Coordinates of C-alpha atoms and ligand atoms in Angstrom, one line a residue:
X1 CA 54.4 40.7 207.4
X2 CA 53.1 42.7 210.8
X3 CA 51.6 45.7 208.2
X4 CA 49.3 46.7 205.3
X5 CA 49.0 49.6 203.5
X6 CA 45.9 51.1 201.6
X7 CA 46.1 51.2 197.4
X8 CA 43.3 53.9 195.8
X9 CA 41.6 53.5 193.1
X10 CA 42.0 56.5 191.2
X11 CA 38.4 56.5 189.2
X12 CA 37.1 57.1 192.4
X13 CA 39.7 58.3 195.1
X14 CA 39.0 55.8 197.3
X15 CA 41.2 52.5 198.9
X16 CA 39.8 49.4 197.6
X17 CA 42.2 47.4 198.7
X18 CA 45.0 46.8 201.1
X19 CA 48.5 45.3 200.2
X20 CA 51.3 43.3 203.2
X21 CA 53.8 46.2 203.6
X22 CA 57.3 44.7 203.4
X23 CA 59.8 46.1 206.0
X24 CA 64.1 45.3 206.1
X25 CA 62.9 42.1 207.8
X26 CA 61.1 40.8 204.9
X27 CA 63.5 42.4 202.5
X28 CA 66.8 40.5 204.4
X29 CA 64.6 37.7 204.2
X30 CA 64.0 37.8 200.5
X31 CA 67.5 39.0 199.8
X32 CA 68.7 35.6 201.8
X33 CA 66.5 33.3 199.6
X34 CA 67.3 34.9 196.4
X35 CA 70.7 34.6 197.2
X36 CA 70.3 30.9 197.9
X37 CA 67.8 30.4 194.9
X38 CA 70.5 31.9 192.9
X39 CA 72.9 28.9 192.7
X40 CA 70.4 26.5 191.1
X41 CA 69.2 29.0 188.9
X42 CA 72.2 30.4 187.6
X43 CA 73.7 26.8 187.1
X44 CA 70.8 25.8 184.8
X45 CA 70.9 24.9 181.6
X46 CA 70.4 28.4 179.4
X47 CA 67.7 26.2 177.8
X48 CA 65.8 25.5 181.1
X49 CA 65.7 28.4 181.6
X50 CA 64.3 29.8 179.3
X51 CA 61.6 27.5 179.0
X52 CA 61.0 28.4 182.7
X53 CA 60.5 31.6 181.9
X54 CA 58.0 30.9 179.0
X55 CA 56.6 29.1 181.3
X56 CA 55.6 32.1 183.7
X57 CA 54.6 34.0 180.4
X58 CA 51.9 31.3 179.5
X59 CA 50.8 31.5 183.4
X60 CA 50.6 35.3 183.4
X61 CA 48.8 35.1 180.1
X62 CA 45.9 32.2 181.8
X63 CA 45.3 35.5 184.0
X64 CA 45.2 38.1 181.8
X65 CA 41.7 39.1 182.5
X66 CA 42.3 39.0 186.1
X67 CA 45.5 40.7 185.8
X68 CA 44.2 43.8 183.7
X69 CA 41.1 44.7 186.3
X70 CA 43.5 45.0 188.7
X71 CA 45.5 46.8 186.5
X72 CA 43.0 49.1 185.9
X73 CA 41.5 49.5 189.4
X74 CA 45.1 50.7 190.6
X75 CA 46.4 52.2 187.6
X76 CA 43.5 54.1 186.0
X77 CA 43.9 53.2 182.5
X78 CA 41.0 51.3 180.3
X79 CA 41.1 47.7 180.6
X80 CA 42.0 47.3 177.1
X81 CA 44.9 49.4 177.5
X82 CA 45.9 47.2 180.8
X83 CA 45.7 44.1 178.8
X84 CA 47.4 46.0 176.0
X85 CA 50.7 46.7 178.4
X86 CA 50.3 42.6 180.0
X87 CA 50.5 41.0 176.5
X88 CA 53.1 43.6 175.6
X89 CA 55.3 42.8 178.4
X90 CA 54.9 39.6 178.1
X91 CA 55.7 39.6 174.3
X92 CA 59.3 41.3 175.5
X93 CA 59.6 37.9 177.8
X94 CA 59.5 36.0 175.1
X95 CA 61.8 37.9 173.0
X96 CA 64.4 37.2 175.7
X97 CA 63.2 33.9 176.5
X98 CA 64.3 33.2 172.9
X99 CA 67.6 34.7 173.1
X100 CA 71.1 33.0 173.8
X101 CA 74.1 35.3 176.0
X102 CA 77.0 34.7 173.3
X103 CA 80.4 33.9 174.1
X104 CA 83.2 35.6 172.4
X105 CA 86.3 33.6 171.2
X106 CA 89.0 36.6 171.2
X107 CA 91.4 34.3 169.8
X108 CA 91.9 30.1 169.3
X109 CA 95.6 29.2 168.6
X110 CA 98.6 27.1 169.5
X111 CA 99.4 29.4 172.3
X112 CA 96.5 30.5 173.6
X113 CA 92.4 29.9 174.0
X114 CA 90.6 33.5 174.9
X115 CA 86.9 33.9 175.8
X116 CA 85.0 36.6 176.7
X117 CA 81.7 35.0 178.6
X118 CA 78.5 36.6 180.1
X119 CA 77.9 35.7 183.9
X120 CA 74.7 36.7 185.8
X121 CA 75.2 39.5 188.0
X122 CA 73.3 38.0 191.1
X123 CA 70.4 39.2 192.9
X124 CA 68.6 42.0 191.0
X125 CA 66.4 44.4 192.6
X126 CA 63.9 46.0 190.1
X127 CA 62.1 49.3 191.0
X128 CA 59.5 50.4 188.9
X129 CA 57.3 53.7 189.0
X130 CA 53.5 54.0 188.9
X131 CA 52.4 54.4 185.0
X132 CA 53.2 51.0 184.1
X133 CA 53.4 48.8 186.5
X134 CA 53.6 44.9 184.8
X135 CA 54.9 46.1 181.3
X136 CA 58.2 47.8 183.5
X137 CA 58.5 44.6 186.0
X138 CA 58.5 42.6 183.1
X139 CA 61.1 44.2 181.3
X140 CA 63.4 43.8 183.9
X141 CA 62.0 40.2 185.3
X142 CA 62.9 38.5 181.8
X143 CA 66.3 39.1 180.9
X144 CA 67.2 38.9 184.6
X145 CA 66.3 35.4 184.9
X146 CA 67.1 34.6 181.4
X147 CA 70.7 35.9 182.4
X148 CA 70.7 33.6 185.4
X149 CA 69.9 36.3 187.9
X150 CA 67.2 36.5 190.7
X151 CA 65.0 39.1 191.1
X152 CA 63.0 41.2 193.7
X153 CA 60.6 43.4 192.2
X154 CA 59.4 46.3 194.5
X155 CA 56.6 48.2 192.8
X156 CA 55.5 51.7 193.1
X157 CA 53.6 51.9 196.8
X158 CA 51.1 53.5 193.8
X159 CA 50.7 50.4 192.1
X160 CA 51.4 47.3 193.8
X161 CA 48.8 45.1 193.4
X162 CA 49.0 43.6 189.8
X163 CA 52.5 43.3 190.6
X164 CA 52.3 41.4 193.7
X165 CA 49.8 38.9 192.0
X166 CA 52.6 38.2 189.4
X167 CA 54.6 37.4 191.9
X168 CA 52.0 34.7 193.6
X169 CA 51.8 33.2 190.0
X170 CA 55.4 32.9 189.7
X171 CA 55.3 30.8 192.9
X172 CA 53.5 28.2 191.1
X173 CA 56.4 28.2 188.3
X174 CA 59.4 29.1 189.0
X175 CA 61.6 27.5 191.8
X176 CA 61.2 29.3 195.3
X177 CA 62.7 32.5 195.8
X178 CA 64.0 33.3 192.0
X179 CA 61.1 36.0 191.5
X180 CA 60.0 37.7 194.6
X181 CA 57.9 41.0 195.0
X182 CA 57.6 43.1 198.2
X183 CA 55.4 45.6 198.4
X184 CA 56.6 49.1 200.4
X185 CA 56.9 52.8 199.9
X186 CA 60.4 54.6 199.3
X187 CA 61.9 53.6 202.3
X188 CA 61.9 49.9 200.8
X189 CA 63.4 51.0 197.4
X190 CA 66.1 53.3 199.2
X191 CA 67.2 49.7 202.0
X192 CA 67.1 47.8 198.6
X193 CA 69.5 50.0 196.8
X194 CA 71.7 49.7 199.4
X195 CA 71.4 46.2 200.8
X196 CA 74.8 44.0 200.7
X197 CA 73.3 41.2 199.0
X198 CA 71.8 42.9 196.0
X199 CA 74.1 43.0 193.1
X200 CA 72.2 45.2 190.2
X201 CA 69.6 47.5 190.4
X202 CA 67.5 48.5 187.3
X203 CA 64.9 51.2 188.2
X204 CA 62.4 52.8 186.5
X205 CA 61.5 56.4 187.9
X206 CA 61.6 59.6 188.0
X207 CA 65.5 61.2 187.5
X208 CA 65.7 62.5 191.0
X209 CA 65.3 58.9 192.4
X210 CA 67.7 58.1 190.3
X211 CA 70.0 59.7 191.4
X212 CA 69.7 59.1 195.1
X213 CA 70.1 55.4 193.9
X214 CA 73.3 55.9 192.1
X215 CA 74.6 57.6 195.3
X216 CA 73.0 54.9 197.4
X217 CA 74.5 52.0 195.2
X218 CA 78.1 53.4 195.5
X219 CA 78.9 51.9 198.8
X220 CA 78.7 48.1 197.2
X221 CA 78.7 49.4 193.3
X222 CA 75.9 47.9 192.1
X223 CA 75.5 47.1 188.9
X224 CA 72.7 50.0 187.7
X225 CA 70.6 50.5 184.1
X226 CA 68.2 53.6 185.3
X227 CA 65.5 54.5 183.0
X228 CA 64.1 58.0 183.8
X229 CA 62.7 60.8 183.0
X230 CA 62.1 62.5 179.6
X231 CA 60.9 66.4 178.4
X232 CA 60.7 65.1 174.4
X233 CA 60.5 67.5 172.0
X234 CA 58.4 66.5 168.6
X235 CA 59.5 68.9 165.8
X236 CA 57.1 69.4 163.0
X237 CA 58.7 70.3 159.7
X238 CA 57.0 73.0 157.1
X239 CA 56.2 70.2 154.7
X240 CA 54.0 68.1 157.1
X241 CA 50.4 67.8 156.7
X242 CA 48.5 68.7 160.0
X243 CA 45.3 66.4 158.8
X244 CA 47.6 63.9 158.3
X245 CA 49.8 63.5 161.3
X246 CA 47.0 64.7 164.0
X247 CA 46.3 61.9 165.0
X248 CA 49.5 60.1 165.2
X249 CA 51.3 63.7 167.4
X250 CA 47.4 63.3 169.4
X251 CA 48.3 59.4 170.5
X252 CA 52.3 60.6 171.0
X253 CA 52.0 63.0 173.7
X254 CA 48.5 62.1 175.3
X255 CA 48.5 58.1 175.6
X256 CA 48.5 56.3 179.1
X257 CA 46.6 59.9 180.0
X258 CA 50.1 61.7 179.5
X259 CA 51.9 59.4 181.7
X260 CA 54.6 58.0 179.5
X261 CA 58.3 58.5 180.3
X262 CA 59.1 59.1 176.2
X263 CA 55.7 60.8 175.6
X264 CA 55.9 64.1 173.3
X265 CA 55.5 66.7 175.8
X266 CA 57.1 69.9 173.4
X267 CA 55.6 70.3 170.5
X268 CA 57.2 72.9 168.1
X269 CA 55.6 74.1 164.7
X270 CA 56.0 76.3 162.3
X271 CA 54.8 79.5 162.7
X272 CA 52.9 78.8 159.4
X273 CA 51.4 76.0 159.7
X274 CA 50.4 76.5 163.9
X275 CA 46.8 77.0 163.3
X276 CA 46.2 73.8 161.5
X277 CA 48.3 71.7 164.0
X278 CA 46.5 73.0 167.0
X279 CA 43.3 73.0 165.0
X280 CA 43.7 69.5 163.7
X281 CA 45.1 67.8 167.1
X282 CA 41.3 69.5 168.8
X283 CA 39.8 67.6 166.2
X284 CA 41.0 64.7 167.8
X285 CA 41.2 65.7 171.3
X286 CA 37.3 65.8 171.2
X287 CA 36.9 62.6 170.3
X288 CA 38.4 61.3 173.8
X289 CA 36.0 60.1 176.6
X290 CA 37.3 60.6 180.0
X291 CA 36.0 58.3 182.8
X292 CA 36.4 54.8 184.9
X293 CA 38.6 52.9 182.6
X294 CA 36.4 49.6 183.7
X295 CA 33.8 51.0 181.4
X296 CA 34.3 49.6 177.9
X297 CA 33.7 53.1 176.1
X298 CA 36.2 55.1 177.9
X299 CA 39.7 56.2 176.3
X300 CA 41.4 58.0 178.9
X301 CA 41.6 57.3 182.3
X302 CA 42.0 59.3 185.5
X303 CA 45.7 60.4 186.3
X304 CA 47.0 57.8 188.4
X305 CA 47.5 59.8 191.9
X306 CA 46.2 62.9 193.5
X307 CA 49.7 64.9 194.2
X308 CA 50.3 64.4 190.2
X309 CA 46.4 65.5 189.6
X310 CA 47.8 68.9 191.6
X311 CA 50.9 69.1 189.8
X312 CA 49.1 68.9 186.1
X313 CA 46.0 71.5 187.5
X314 CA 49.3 73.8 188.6
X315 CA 51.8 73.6 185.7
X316 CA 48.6 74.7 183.2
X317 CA 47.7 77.7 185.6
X318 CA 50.7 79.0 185.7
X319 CA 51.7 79.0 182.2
X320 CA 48.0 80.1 181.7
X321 CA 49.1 83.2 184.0
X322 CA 52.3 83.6 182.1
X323 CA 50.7 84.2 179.1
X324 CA 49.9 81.1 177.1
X325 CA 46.6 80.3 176.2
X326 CA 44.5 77.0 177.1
X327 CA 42.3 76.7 173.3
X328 CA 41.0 73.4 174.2
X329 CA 39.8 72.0 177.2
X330 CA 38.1 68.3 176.8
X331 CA 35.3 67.1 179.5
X332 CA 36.1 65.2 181.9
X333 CA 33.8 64.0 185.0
X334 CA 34.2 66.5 188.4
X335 CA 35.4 63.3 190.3
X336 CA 36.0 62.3 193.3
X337 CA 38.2 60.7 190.9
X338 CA 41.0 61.9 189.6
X339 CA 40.0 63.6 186.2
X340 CA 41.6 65.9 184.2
X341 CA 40.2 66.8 181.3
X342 CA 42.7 66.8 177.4
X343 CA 44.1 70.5 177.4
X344 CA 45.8 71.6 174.4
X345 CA 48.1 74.7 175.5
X346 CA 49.5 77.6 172.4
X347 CA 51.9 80.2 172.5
X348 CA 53.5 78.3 175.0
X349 CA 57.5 79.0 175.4
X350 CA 60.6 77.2 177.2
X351 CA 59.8 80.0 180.6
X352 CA 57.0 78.2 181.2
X353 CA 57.2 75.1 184.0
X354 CA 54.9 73.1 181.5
X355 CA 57.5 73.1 179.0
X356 CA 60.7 73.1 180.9
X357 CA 59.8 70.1 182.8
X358 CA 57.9 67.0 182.1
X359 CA 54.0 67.4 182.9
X360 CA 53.6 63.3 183.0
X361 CA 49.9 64.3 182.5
X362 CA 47.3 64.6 179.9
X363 CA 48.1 68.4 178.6
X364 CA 50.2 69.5 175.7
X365 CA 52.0 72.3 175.2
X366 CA 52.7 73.7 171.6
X367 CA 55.6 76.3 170.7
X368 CA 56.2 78.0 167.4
X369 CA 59.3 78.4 165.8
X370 CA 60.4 80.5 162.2
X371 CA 64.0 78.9 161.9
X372 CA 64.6 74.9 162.1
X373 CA 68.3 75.6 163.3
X374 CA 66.3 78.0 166.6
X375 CA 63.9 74.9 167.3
X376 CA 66.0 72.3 166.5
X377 CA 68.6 74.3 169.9
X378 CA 65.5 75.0 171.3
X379 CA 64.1 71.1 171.6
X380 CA 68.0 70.4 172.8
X381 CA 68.2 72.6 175.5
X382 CA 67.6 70.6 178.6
X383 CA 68.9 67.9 180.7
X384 CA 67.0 65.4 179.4
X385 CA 67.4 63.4 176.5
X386 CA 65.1 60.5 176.6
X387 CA 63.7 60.2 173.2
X388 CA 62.6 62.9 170.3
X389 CA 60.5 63.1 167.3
X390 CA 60.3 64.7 163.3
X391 CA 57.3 64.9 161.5
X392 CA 57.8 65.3 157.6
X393 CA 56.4 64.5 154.4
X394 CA 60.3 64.2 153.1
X395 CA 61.8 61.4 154.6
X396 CA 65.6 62.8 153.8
X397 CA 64.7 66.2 155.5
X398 CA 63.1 64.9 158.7
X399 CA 66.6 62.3 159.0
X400 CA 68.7 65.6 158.5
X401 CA 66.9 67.4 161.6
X402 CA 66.8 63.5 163.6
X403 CA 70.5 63.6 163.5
X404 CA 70.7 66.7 165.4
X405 CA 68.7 65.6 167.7
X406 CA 70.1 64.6 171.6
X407 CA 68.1 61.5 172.5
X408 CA 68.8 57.9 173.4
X409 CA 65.5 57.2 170.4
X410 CA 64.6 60.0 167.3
X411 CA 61.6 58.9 165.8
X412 CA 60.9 59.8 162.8
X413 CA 57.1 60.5 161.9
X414 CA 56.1 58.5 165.2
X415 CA 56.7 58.9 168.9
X416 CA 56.9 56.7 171.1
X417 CA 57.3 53.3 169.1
X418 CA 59.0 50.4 171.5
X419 CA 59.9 46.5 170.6
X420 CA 61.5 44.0 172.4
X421 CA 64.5 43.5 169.7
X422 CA 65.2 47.6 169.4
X423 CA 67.2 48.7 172.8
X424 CA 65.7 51.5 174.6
X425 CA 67.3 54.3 176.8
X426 CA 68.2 57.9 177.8
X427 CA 71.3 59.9 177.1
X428 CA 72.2 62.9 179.2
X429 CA 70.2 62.8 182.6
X430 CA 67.3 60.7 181.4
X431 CA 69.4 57.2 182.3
X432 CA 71.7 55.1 182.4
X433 CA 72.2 51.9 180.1
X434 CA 69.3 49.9 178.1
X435 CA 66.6 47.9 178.3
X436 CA 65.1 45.6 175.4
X437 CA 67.3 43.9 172.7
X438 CA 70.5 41.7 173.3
X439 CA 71.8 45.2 174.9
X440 CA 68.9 45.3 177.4
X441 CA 69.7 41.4 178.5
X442 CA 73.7 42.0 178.7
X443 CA 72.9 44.9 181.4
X444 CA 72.3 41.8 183.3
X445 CA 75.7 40.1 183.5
X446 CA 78.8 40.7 184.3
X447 CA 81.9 40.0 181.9
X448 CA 83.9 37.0 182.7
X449 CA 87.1 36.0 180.7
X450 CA 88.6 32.6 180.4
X451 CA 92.0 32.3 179.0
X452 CA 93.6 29.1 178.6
X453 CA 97.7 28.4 178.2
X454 CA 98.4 25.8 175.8
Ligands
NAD501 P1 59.6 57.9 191.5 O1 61.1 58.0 191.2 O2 59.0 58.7 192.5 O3 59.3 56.4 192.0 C1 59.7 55.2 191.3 C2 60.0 54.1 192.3 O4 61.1 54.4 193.1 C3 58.9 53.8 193.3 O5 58.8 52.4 193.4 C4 59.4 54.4 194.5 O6 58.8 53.9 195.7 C5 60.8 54.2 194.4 N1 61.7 55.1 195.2 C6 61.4 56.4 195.5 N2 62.5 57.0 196.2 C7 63.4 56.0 196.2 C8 64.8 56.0 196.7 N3 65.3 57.1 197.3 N4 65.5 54.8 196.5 C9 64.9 53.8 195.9 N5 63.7 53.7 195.5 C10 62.9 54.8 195.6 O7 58.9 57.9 190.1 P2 57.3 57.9 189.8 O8 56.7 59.2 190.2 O9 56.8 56.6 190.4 O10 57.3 57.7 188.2 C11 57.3 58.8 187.4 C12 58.6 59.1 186.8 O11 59.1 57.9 186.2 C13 58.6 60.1 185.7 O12 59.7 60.9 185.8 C14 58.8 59.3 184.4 O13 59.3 60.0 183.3 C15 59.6 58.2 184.9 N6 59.5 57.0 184.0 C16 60.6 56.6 183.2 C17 60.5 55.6 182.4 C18 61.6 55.2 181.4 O14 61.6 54.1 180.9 N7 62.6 56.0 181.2 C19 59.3 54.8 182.3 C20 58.3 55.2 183.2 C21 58.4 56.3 184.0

């Protein structure tokens, strides 16, 4: 590789490391061998390889130490939180490590022998965006090799450095050129969605890249599952209990420091009970130290880049400047980091840039509605429709408003909740296709039918 580029830290704004920089020379080169790694892999036994790919989990896993600081350093987030997303992503491995692709007998009889089989695809290029780096690759690196597929892995230019390591440990596991990682900026990701010799593409991103890859995957029609972006709405009914469900709507919308596609970034109340929510979710918010997530006391990171810092800082002046009202503001160090403190935003409404489009940062704006049928239209109207939440003391009420809901997940008294056996995905512009769950892993092969004349 004849380049490097810089990574920051963002605790402290400054590089503090330097990553090979792939080009379309490296990426025709890795395209070649995972085209030629392909053959073995896909004519494996299922059951090898599977246990090759429990085998990379227990390798990841010997690093996991290693693996969260640089995490961390790259990412922002605490280093329990960075370990948190490893062993999560590596519990989803073995979820599809453990799962067999099923083959459908449509009919067995004198005259005829039908079955509908699962093929691999091919190669697989997985794209991933900046706010989880491993958990993402390795929702798409399991059920791709599980299926009998290859994969190259570009990571956010962000975030590449956990990612490439993964890829160094894989060397020692898994046959040469099934998992690959190049690292590059969006240059790479736009040659890999449209280079001959990739067959799927599953990104993770934001919905504008998304579409450029659908238009750029035409050409060769690639296979695509897109996960993008999400504007959920959390509905709180007039039943709830603020004390009770602060902390739970606190940890929906402001985890990973607000960076989480299905996050609750809309939060509508009732006018009656808007006080106590807002009051009740400060409560909270004051509990949260800010700071270098390397340092064991810290809950919330830095956001992860400086253009997103400027976007957050933005969207909350102007909607302070349209009329809604910041009523708590958290501490958070000046930098040279990138710091933004927990704000809490009221009489926010659907005008405002802060509600209309996702903030992917650590501020929450709350709206008040009299009428459930007005919120419930109100939490619908937009493009989006990644996941949404209801928070009730009824259970029968909240699954009455969750059915009007447009989202690929309703939750119902919780927001975000993920596992590796529930599929997960947008509707309306927020994707295309699943991940997780036998869904997630048959997004990775192709139909094939056999029929046999007897
Ligand atoms: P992004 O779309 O800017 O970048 C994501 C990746 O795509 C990066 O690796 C980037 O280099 C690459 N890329 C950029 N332009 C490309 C192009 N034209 N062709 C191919 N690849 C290209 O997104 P981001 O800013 O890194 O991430 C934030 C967004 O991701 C948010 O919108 C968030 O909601 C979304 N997201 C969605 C999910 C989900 O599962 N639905 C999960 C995490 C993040």
């Amino acid at each position: 590789m004849s380049t490097s580029f810089e990574v920051i830290n963002p605790a402290t704004g400054e590089p503090f490391t330097a990553v090979p920089e792939a080009g379309t020379v490296e990426l025709d080169a890795a395209a070649a061998a995972a085209t030629r790694a392909g053959r073995a892999w896909r004519a494996l036994p299922h059951a090898e390889r599977q246990q090759l790919v429990l085998a990379l989990v227990a390798t990841v896993r010997a690093h996991l130490d290693e693996l969260a600081l640089l995490l961390t350093r790259e990412q922002g987030k605490p280093v329990g939180r960075a370990r948190g997303e490893i062993e999560s992503g590596l519990r989803y491995c073995e979820s599809f490590a453990a799962m067999a692709l099923p083959v459908e007998v449509v009919r067995d009889d004198t005259d005829e022998r039908v079955e509908i089989r699962r093929v691999p695809v091919g190669v697989v290029g997985a794209i991933t965006a900046w706010n989880y780096p491993l958990l993402l690759a390795l929702w798409k690196i399991g059920p791709a090799l599980v299926a009998g597929n290859t994969v190259i892995v570009k990571p956010s230019p962000y975030t590449p450095v956990a990612t490439l390591r993964l890829g160094e440990l894989a060397r020692s596991v898994l046959p040469a050129g099934v998992l690959q990682v190049l690292a590059g900026g969006d240059d790479l990701g736009r040659a890999l969605t449209a280079h001959p010799a990739i067959n799927k593409i599953s990104f993770t991103g934001s919905e504008r890249t998304g579409k450029a890859i659908m238009a750029s995957a035409a050409p060769t029609l690639k296979r695509l599952t897109l996960e993008l972006g999400g504007n959920d709405a959390g509905i709180v009914l007039d039943d709830a209990d603020p004390a009770a469900i602060a902390a739970d709507l606190y940890w929906a919308a402001l985890s990973n420091c607000g960076q989480v596609c299905a996050g609750l970034k809309r939060l509508y109340v009732p006018e009656r009970l808007a006080s106590a929510i807002e009051e009740a979710l400060a409560a909270v918010a004051a509990t949260i130290v800010v700071g270098d997530g390397t340092r064991d006391y810290v809950d919330m990171g830095p956001v992860q880049n400086e253009p997103q810092l400027r976007r957050v800082r933005s969207l909350t002046a102007a909607a302070e400047q349209a009329g809604a009202q910041v009523y708590f503001r958290g501490e958070a160090p000046d930098g040279p980091g990138y710091f933004h403190p927990v704000t809490l935003v009221r009489n926010a409404t659907e005008e405002m840039a802060v509600v209309a489009q996702e903030q992917f940062g650590p501020v929450l704006p709350i709206l008040t509605y009299r009428d459930i049928d007005d919120a419930v239209a109100r939490a619908n109207a937009s493009d989006l429709g990644l996941g949404a939440s209801v928070w009730s003391g009824d259970e029968g009420r909240a699954v009455e408003v969750a059915e009007r809901m447009e989202a690929g997940t309703v939750w119902v008294n919780q927001h975000p909740m993920l596992s590796p056996d529930v599929p997960f995905g947008g509707v309306k512009q927020s994707g295309l296709g699943v991940e997780s769950s036998l869904h997630g892993l048959l997004g990775y092969t192709d139909i094939s039918v056999l029929r046999i004349k007897r």
